[in-house]
PDB file of C-alpha atoms and ligand atoms in Angstrom:
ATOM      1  CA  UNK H   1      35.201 -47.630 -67.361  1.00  0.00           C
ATOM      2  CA  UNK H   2      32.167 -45.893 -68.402  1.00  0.00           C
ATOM      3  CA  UNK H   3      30.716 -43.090 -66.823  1.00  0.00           C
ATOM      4  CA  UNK H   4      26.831 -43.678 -67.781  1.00  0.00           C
ATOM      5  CA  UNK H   5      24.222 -46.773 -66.436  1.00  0.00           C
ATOM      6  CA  UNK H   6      24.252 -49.760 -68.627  1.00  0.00           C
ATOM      7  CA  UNK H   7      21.681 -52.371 -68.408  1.00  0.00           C
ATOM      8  CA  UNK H   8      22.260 -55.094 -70.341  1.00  0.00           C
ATOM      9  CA  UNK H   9      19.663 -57.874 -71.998  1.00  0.00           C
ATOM     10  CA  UNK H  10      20.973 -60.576 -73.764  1.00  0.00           C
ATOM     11  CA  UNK H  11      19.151 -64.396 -74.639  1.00  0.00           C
ATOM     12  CA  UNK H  12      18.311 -66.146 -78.124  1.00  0.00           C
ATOM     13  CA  UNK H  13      16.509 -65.136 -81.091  1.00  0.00           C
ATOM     14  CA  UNK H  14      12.406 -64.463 -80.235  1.00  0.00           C
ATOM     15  CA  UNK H  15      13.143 -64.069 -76.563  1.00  0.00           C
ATOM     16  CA  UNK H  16      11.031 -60.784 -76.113  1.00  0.00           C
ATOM     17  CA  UNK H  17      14.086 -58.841 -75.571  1.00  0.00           C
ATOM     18  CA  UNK H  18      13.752 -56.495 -77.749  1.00  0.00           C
ATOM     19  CA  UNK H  19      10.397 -55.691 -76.237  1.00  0.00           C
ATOM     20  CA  UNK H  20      11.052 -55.685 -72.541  1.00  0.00           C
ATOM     21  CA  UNK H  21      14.215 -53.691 -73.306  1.00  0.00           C
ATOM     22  CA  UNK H  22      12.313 -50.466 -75.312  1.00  0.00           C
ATOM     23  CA  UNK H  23       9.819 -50.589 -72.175  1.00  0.00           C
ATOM     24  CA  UNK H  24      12.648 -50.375 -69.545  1.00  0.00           C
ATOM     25  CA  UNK H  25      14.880 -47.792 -71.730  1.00  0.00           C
ATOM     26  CA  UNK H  26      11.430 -45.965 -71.657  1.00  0.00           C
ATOM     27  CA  UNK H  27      10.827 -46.418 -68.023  1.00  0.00           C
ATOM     28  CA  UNK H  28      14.183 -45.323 -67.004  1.00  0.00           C
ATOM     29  CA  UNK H  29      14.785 -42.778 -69.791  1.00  0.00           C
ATOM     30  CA  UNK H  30      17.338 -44.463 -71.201  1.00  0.00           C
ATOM     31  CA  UNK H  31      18.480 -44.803 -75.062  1.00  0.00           C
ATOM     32  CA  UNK H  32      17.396 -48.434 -76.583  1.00  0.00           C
ATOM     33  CA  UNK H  33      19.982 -50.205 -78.506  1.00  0.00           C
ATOM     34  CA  UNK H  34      19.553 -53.205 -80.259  1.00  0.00           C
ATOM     35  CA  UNK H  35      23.186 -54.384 -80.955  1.00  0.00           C
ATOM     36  CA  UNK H  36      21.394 -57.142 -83.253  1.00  0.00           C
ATOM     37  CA  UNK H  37      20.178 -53.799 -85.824  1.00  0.00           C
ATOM     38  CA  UNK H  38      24.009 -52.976 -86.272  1.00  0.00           C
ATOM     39  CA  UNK H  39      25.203 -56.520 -87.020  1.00  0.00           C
ATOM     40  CA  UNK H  40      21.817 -56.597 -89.451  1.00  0.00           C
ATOM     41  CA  UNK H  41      23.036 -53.114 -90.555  1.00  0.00           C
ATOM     42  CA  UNK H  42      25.852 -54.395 -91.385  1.00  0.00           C
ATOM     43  CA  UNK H  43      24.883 -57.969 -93.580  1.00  0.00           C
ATOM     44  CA  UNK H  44      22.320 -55.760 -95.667  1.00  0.00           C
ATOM     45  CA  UNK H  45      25.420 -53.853 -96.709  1.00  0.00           C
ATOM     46  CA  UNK H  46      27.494 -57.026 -97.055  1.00  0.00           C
ATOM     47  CA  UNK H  47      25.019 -58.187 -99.504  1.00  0.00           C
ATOM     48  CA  UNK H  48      24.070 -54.845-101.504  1.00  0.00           C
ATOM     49  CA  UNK H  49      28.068 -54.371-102.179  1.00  0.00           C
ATOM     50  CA  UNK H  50      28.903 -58.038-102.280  1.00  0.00           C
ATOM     51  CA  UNK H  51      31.895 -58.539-100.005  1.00  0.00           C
ATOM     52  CA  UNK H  52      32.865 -61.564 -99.769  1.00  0.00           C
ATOM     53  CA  UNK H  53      32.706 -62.944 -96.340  1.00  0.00           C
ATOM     54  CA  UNK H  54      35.526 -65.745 -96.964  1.00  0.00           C
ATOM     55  CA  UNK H  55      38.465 -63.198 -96.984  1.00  0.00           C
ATOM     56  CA  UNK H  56      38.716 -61.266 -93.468  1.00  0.00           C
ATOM     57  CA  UNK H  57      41.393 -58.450 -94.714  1.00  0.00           C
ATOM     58  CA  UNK H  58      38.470 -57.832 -97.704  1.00  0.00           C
ATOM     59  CA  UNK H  59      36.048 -57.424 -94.926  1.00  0.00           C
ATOM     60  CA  UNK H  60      38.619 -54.936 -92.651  1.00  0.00           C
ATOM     61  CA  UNK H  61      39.548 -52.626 -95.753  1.00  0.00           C
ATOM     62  CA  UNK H  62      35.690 -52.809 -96.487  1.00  0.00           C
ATOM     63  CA  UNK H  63      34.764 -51.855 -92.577  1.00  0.00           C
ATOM     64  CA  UNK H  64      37.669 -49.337 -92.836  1.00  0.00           C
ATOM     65  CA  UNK H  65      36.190 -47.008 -95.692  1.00  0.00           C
ATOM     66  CA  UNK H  66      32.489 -47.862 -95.041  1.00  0.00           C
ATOM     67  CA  UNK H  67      30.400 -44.690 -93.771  1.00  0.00           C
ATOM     68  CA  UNK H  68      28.282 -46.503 -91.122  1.00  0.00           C
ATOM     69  CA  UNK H  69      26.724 -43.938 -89.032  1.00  0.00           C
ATOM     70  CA  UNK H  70      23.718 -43.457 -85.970  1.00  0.00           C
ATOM     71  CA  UNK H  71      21.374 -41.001 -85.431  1.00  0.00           C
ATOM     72  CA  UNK H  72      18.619 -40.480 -82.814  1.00  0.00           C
ATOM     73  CA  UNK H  73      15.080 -39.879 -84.629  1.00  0.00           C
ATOM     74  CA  UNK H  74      12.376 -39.716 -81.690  1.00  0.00           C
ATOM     75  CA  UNK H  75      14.234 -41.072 -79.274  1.00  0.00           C
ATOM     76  CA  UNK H  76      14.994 -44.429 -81.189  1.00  0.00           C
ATOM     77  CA  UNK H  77      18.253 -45.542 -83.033  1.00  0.00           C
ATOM     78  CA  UNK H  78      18.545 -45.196 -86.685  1.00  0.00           C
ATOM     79  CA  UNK H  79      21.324 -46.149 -88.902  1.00  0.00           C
ATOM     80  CA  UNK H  80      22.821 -45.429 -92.178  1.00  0.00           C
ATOM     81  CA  UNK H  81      24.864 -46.534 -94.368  1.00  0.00           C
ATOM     82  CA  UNK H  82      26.336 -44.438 -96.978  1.00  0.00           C
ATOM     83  CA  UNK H  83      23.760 -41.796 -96.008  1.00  0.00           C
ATOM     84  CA  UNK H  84      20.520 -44.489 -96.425  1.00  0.00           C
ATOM     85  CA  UNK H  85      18.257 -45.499 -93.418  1.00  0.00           C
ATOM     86  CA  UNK H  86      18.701 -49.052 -93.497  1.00  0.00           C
ATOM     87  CA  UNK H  87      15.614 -49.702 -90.510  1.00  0.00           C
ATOM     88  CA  UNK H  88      13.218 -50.768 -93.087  1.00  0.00           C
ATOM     89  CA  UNK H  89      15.483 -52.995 -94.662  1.00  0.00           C
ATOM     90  CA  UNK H  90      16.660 -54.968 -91.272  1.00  0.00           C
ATOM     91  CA  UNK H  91      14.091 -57.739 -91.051  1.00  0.00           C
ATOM     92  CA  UNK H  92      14.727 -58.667 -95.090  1.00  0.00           C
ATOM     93  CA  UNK H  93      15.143 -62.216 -95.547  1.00  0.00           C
ATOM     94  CA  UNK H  94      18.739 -62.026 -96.981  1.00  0.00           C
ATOM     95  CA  UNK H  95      19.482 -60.315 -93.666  1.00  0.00           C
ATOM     96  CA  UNK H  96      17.970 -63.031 -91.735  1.00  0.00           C
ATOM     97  CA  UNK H  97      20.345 -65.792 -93.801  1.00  0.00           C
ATOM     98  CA  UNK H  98      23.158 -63.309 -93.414  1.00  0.00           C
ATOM     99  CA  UNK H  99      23.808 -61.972 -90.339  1.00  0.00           C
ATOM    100  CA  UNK H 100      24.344 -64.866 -87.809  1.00  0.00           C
ATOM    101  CA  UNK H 101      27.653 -66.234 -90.285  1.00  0.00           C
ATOM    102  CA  UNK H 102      28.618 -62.118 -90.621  1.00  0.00           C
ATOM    103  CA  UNK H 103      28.569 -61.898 -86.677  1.00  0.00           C
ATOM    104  CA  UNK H 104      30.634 -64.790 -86.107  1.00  0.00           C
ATOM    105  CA  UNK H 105      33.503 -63.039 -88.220  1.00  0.00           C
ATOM    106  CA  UNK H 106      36.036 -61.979 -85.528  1.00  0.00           C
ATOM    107  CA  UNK H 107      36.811 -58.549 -87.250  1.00  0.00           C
ATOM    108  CA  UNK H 108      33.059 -57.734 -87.393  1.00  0.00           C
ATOM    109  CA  UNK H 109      32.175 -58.208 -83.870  1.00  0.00           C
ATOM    110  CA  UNK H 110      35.508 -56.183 -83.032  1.00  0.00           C
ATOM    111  CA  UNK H 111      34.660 -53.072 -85.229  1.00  0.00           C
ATOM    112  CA  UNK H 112      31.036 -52.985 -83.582  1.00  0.00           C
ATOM    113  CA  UNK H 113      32.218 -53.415 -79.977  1.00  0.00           C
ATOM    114  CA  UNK H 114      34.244 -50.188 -80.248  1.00  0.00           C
ATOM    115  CA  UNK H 115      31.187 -48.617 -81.150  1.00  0.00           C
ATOM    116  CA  UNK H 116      29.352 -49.918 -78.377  1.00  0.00           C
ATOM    117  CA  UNK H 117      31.232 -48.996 -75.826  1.00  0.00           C
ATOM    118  CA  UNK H 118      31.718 -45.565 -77.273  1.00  0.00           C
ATOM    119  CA  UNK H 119      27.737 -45.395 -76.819  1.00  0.00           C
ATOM    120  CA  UNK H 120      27.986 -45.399 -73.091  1.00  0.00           C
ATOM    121  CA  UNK H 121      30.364 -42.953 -73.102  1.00  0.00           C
ATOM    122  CA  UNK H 122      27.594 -41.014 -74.373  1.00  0.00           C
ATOM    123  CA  UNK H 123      24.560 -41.878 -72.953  1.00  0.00           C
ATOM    124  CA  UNK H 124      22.792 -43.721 -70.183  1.00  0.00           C
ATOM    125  CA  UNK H 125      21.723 -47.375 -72.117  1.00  0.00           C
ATOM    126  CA  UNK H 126      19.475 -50.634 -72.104  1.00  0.00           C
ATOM    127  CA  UNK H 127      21.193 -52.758 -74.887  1.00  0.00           C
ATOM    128  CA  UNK H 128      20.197 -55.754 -75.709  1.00  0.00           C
ATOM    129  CA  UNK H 129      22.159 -58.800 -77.888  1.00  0.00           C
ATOM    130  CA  UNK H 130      24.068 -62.010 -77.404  1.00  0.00           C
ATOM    131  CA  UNK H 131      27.196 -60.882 -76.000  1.00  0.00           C
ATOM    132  CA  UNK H 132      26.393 -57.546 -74.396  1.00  0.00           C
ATOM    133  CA  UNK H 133      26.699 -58.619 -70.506  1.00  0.00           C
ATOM    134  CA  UNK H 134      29.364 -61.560 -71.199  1.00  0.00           C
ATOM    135  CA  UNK H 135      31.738 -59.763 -73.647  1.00  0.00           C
ATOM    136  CA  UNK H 136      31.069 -55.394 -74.415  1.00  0.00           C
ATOM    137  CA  UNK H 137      29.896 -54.846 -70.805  1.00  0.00           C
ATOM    138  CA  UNK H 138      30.665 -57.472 -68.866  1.00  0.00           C
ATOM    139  CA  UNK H 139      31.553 -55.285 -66.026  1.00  0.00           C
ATOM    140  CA  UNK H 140      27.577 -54.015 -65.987  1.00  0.00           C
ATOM    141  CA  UNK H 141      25.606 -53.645 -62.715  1.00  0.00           C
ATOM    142  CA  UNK H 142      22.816 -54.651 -63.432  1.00  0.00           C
ATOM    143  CA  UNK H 143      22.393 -57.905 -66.642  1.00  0.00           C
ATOM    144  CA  UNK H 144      19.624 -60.003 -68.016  1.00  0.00           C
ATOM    145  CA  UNK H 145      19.265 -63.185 -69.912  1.00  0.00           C
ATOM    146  CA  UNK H 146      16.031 -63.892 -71.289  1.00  0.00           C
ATOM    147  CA  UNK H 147      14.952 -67.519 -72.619  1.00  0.00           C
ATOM    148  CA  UNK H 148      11.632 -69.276 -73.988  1.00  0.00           C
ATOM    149  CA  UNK H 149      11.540 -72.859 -75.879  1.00  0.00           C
ATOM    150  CA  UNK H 150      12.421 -72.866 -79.439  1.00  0.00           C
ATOM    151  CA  UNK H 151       8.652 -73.529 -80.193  1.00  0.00           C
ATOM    152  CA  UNK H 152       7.929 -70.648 -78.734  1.00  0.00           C
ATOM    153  CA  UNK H 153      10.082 -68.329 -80.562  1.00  0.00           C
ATOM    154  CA  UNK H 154      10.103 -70.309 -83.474  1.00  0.00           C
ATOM    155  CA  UNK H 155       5.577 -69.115 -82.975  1.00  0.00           C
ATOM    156  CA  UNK H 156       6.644 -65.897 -82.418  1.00  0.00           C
ATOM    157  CA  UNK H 157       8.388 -65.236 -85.368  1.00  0.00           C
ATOM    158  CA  UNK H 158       5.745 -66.636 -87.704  1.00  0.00           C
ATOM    159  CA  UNK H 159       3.091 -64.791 -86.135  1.00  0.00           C
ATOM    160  CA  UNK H 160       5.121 -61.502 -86.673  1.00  0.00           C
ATOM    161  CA  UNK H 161       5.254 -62.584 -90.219  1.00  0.00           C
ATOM    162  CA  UNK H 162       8.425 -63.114 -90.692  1.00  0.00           C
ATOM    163  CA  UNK H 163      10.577 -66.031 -92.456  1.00  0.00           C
ATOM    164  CA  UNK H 164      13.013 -66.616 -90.260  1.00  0.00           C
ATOM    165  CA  UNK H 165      15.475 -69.712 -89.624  1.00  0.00           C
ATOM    166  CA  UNK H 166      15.261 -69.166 -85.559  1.00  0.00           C
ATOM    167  CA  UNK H 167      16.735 -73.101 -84.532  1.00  0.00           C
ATOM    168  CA  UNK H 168      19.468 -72.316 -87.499  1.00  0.00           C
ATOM    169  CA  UNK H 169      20.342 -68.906 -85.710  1.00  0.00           C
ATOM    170  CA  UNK H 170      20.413 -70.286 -82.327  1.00  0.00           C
ATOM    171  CA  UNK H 171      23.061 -72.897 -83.272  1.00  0.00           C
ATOM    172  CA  UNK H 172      25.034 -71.049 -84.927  1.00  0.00           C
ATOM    173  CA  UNK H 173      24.672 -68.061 -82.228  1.00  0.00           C
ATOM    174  CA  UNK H 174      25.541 -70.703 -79.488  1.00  0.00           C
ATOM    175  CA  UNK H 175      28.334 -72.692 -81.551  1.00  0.00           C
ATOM    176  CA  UNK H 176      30.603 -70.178 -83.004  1.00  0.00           C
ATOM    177  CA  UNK H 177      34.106 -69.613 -81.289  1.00  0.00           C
ATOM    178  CA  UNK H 178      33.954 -65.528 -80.895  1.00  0.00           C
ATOM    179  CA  UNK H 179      31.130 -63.993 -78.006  1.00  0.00           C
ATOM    180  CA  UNK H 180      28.947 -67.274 -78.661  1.00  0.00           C
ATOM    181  CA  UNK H 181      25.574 -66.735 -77.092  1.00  0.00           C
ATOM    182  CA  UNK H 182      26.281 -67.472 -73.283  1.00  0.00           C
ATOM    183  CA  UNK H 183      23.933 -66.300 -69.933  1.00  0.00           C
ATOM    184  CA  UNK H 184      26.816 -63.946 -68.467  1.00  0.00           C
ATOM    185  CA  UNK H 185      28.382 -63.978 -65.075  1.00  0.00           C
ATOM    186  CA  UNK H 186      25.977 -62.603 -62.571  1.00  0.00           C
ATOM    187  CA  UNK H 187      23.179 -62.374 -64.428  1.00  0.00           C
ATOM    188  CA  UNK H 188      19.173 -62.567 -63.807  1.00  0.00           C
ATOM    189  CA  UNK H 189      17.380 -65.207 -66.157  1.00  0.00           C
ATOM    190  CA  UNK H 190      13.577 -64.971 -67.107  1.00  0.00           C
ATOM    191  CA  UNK H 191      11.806 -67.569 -69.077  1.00  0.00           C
ATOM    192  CA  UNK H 192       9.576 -65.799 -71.233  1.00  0.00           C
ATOM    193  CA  UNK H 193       8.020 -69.299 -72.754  1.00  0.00           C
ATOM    194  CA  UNK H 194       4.570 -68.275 -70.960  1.00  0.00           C
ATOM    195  CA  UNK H 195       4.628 -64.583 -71.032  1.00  0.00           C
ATOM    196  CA  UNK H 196       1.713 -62.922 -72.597  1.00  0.00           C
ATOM    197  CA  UNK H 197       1.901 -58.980 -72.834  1.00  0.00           C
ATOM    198  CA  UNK H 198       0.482 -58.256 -69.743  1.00  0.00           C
ATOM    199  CA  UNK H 199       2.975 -61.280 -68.144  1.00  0.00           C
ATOM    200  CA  UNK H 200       5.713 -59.745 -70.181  1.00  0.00           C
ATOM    201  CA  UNK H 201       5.066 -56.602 -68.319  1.00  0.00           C
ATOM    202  CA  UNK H 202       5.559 -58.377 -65.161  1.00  0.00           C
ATOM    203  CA  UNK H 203       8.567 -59.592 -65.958  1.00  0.00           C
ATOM    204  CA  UNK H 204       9.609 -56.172 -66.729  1.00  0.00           C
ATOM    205  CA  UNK H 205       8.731 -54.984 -63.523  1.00  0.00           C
ATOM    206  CA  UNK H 206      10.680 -58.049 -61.813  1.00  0.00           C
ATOM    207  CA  UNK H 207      13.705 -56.260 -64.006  1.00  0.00           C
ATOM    208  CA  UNK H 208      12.832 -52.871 -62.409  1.00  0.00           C
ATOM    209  CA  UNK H 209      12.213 -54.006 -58.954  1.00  0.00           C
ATOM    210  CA  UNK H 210      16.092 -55.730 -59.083  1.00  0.00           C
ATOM    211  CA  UNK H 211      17.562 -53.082 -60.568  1.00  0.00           C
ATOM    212  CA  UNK H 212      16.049 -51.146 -57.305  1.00  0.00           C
ATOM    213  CA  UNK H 213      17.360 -53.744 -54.778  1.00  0.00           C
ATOM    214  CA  UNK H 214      21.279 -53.585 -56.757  1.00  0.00           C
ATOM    215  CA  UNK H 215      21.498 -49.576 -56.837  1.00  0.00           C
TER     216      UNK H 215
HETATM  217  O1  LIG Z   1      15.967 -60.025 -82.811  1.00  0.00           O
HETATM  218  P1  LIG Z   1      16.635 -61.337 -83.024  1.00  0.00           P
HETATM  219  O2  LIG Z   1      16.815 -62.067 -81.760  1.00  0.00           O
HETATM  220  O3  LIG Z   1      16.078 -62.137 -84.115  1.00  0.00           O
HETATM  221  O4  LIG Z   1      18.097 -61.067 -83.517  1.00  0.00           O
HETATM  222  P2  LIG Z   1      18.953 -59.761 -83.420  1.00  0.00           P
HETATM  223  O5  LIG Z   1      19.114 -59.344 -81.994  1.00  0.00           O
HETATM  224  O6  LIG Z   1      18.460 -58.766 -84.388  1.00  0.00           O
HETATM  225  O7  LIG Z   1      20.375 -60.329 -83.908  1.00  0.00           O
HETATM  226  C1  LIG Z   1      20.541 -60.843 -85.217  1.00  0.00           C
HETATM  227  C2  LIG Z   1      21.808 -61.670 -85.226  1.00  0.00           C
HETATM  228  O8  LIG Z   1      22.918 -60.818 -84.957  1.00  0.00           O
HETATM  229  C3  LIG Z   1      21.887 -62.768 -84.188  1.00  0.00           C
HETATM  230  O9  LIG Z   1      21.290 -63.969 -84.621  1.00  0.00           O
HETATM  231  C4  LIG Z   1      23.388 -62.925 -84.016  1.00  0.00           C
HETATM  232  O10 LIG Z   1      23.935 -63.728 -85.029  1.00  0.00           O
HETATM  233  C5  LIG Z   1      23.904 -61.505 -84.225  1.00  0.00           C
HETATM  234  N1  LIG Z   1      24.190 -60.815 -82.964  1.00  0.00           N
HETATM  235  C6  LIG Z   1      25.356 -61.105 -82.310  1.00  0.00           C
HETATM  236  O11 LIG Z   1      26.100 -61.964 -82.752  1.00  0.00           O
HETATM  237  N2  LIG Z   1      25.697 -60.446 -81.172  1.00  0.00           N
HETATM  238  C7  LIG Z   1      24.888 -59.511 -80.661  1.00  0.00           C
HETATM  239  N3  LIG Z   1      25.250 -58.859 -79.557  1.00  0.00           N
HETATM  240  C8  LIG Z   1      23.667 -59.212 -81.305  1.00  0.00           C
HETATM  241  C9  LIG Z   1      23.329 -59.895 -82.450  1.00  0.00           C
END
């Protein structure tokens, strides 16, 4: 069991939870995590050293001797690997193609949930994902699922400039046979299909005002 709050935000790609999530972590003062960054972290290195993603025991002795590391930088989560900062590399589009077939790889997801958990051993969190209330902290207090139509996310990806197969990541996020994208046991659902920022901020304070009621 872990000693420190975790609140956790889980829902499809484009959902707005990475945004609602860094304005509750702020609210509350606690750390951010995107799970998503690590599994990103992780398909930019797949693809700068080439592992084949066929072959699991290739992908465990390449897990085993990788130096994958996180640091705080101004309160926000920053990984390396092999000593780079990969954050400016996590929205590349190989990284978009890569990561949803990387995190359906059962020795993948197992690595990074030991290194979830270990977070809240450490610190008080908001973390936000596709498994984080159904599978790494499913016995959280307090869980949210958030959800808009694929239009909409599909929109919200374009505008941010990004080329990015959202439908393509949904089914496979949704299909696969390890943590597939679920809304977990118990938790609160927002539709985020009409939110504009000020809306979005509403929603957030719907999160806060629950999290109130259940402490
Ligand atoms: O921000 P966006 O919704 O586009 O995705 P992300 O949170 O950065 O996650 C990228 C990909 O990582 C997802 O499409 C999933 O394939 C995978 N992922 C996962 O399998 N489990 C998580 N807890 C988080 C991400």
């Amino acid at each position: 069991m872990f000693i420190h709050q975790v609140i956790t935000i889980d829902g499809p790609a484009a959902s707005g939870k990475s945004v609602a999530g860094q304005v509750l972590a702020e609210k509350l003062g606690y750390l951010f995590v995107s799970s998503g960054h690590f599994y990103r972290a992780l398909a930019w290195a797949a693809d700068r050293y080439k592992i084949d993603l066929s072959k699991s025991e290739v992908i465990a002795r390449w897990l085993e001797q990788l130096s994958f590391q996180h640091k705080i930088i101004d309160s926000e989560l920053h990984l390396f690997i092999d000593g780079q900062d990969v954050t400016s590399h996590l929205n590349d589009e190989v990284v978009n193609k890569l990561v949803s077939p990387l995190a359906a790889i059962p020795v993948v997801r197992n690595f990074l949930f030991t290194r979830f958990r270990s977070l809240a051993d450490q610190y008080d969190l908001v973390m936000e994902g596709r498994d984080i209330g159904s599978v790494v902290f499913p016995e959280a207090k307090y869980k949210f699922y958030l959800d808009a139509s694929p239009e909409v996310r599909a929109r919200r990806r374009a505008n941010q400039g990004i080329i990015d197969s959202v439908t393509q990541r949904d089914q496979q996020d949704s299909t696969r046979t390890t943590a597939p994208l679920v809304i977990p046991e118990g938790a609160t659902v927002i539709d985020t299909s009409n939110l504009t920022i000020f809306q979005t901020h509403q929603a957030i304070e719907q999160m806060m005002e629950k999290i109130k009621i259940l402490s």
